[in-house]
Coordinates of N, CA and C in Angstrom, one line a residue:
M1411 N 109.1 83.5 123.5 CA 109.4 84.7 122.8 C 109.4 84.5 121.3
A1412 N 109.9 83.3 120.9 CA 110.0 83.0 119.5 C 108.5 82.8 118.9
D1413 N 107.6 82.3 119.8 CA 106.3 82.0 119.3 C 105.6 83.3 119.0
S1414 N 105.7 84.4 119.8 CA 105.1 85.7 119.5 C 105.7 86.3 118.2
E1415 N 107.0 86.1 117.9 CA 107.6 86.6 116.7 C 107.0 85.9 115.5
S1416 N 106.9 84.6 115.5 CA 106.4 83.9 114.4 C 104.9 84.2 114.2
E1417 N 104.2 84.4 115.3 CA 102.8 84.7 115.2 C 102.6 86.1 114.5
S1418 N 103.4 87.0 114.8 CA 103.3 88.3 114.2 C 103.7 88.3 112.7
S1419 N 104.6 87.5 112.4 CA 105.0 87.3 111.0 C 103.9 86.6 110.1
N1420 N 103.2 85.8 110.8 CA 102.1 85.1 110.1 C 100.9 86.1 109.8
N1421 N 100.8 87.2 110.6 CA 99.7 88.1 110.4 C 100.1 89.2 109.4
L1422 N 101.2 89.1 108.7 CA 101.6 90.2 107.8 C 100.6 90.4 106.7
N1423 N 99.9 89.3 106.3 CA 98.9 89.4 105.2 C 97.5 89.9 105.6
M1424 N 97.3 90.0 107.0 CA 96.1 90.5 107.5 C 96.0 92.0 107.4
P1425 N 94.8 92.5 107.1 CA 94.6 94.0 107.2 C 94.8 94.5 108.6
R1426 N 95.3 95.7 108.8 CA 95.5 96.2 110.1 C 94.5 97.4 110.3
C1427 N 93.9 97.4 111.4 CA 92.8 98.4 111.7 C 93.5 99.6 112.3
I1428 N 93.3 100.7 111.7 CA 93.9 102.0 112.2 C 92.7 103.0 112.3
G1429 N 92.2 103.2 113.5 CA 91.1 104.1 113.7 C 89.8 103.5 113.0
S1430 N 89.2 104.4 112.1 CA 88.0 103.9 111.5 C 88.3 103.3 110.1
K1431 N 89.5 103.3 109.7 CA 89.9 102.8 108.4 C 90.7 101.5 108.6
V1432 N 90.6 100.6 107.7 CA 91.4 99.4 107.6 C 92.3 99.6 106.5
V1433 N 93.6 99.6 106.8 CA 94.6 99.8 105.7 C 95.3 98.5 105.5
H1434 N 95.1 97.9 104.3 CA 95.7 96.7 103.9 C 97.1 96.9 103.5
L1435 N 98.0 95.9 103.9 CA 99.4 96.1 103.6 C 99.7 96.2 102.1
Y1436 N 98.8 95.7 101.3 CA 99.1 95.7 99.8 C 98.6 97.0 99.2
G1437 N 98.1 98.0 100.1 CA 97.7 99.3 99.6 C 96.2 99.4 99.3
V1438 N 95.4 98.3 99.6 CA 94.0 98.4 99.4 C 93.4 99.1 100.6
D1439 N 92.7 100.2 100.4 CA 92.1 101.0 101.4 C 90.6 100.6 101.6
I1440 N 90.3 100.0 102.7 CA 88.9 99.6 103.0 C 88.4 100.5 104.0
S1441 N 87.5 101.5 103.6 CA 87.0 102.4 104.6 C 85.8 101.9 105.3
R1442 N 85.8 102.1 106.6 CA 84.6 101.6 107.4 C 83.8 102.8 107.8
D1443 N 83.9 103.9 107.2 CA 83.2 105.1 107.5 C 81.8 105.0 106.9
E1444 N 80.7 104.9 107.7 CA 79.4 104.7 107.2 C 78.9 105.8 106.3
K1445 N 79.2 107.0 106.7 CA 78.8 108.2 105.9 C 79.4 108.1 104.5
E1446 N 80.7 107.8 104.5 CA 81.3 107.7 103.2 C 80.7 106.6 102.3
N1447 N 80.4 105.5 102.9 CA 79.8 104.4 102.2 C 78.4 104.8 101.7
K1448 N 77.6 105.5 102.5 CA 76.3 105.9 102.1 C 76.4 106.9 100.9
R1449 N 77.4 107.8 101.0 CA 77.6 108.8 100.0 C 77.9 108.1 98.6
K1450 N 78.8 107.1 98.7 CA 79.2 106.3 97.5 C 78.0 105.6 96.9
K1451 N 77.2 105.0 97.8 CA 76.0 104.3 97.3 C 75.0 105.2 96.6
R1452 N 74.8 106.4 97.3 CA 73.9 107.4 96.7 C 74.4 107.9 95.4
K1453 N 75.7 108.1 95.3 CA 76.3 108.5 94.0 C 76.2 107.4 92.9
E1454 N 76.4 106.2 93.3 CA 76.2 105.1 92.4 C 74.8 105.0 91.9
S1455 N 73.8 105.1 92.8 CA 72.4 105.0 92.4 C 72.0 106.2 91.5
L1456 N 72.6 107.4 91.8 CA 72.4 108.5 90.9 C 72.9 108.2 89.5
N1457 N 74.1 107.7 89.4 CA 74.7 107.3 88.1 C 73.9 106.3 87.4
N1458 N 73.4 105.3 88.1 CA 72.6 104.3 87.5 C 71.3 104.8 87.0
S1459 N 70.6 105.7 87.7 CA 69.4 106.3 87.3 C 69.6 107.2 86.0
R1460 N 70.8 107.9 86.0 CA 71.1 108.7 84.8 C 71.3 107.8 83.6
T1461 N 72.0 106.8 83.8 CA 72.3 105.9 82.6 C 71.0 105.2 82.1
R1462 N 70.1 104.9 83.1 CA 68.8 104.3 82.7 C 68.0 105.3 82.0
A1463 N 68.0 106.6 82.4 CA 67.2 107.6 81.8 C 67.8 107.9 80.4
A1464 N 69.1 107.9 80.3 CA 69.7 108.1 79.0 C 69.4 107.0 78.0
K1465 N 69.4 105.8 78.5 CA 69.0 104.6 77.6 C 67.6 104.7 77.2
A1466 N 66.7 105.1 78.1 CA 65.3 105.3 77.8 C 65.1 106.3 76.8
Q1467 N 65.8 107.4 76.8 CA 65.7 108.5 75.8 C 66.1 108.0 74.5
K1468 N 67.2 107.2 74.5 CA 67.7 106.7 73.2 C 66.7 105.7 72.6
V1469 N 66.0 105.0 73.4 CA 65.0 104.0 72.9 C 63.8 104.8 72.3
H1470 N 63.4 105.9 72.9 CA 62.2 106.6 72.5 C 62.5 107.4 71.2
T1471 N 63.8 107.8 71.0 CA 64.1 108.7 69.8 C 64.5 107.8 68.6

């Protein structure tokens, strides 16, 4: 019985999986939702293309 208690206390630093999300005990939220990840990547690529376009316009003017 003491072994299982010490084993669980050793795992306090490990993230715990709850459904499709992994909630880290330190408050770091690691989402495993693929749709959400794709949306974030798409948003980032849009932001990158906008900044590239803005830089290109500055260079031309």
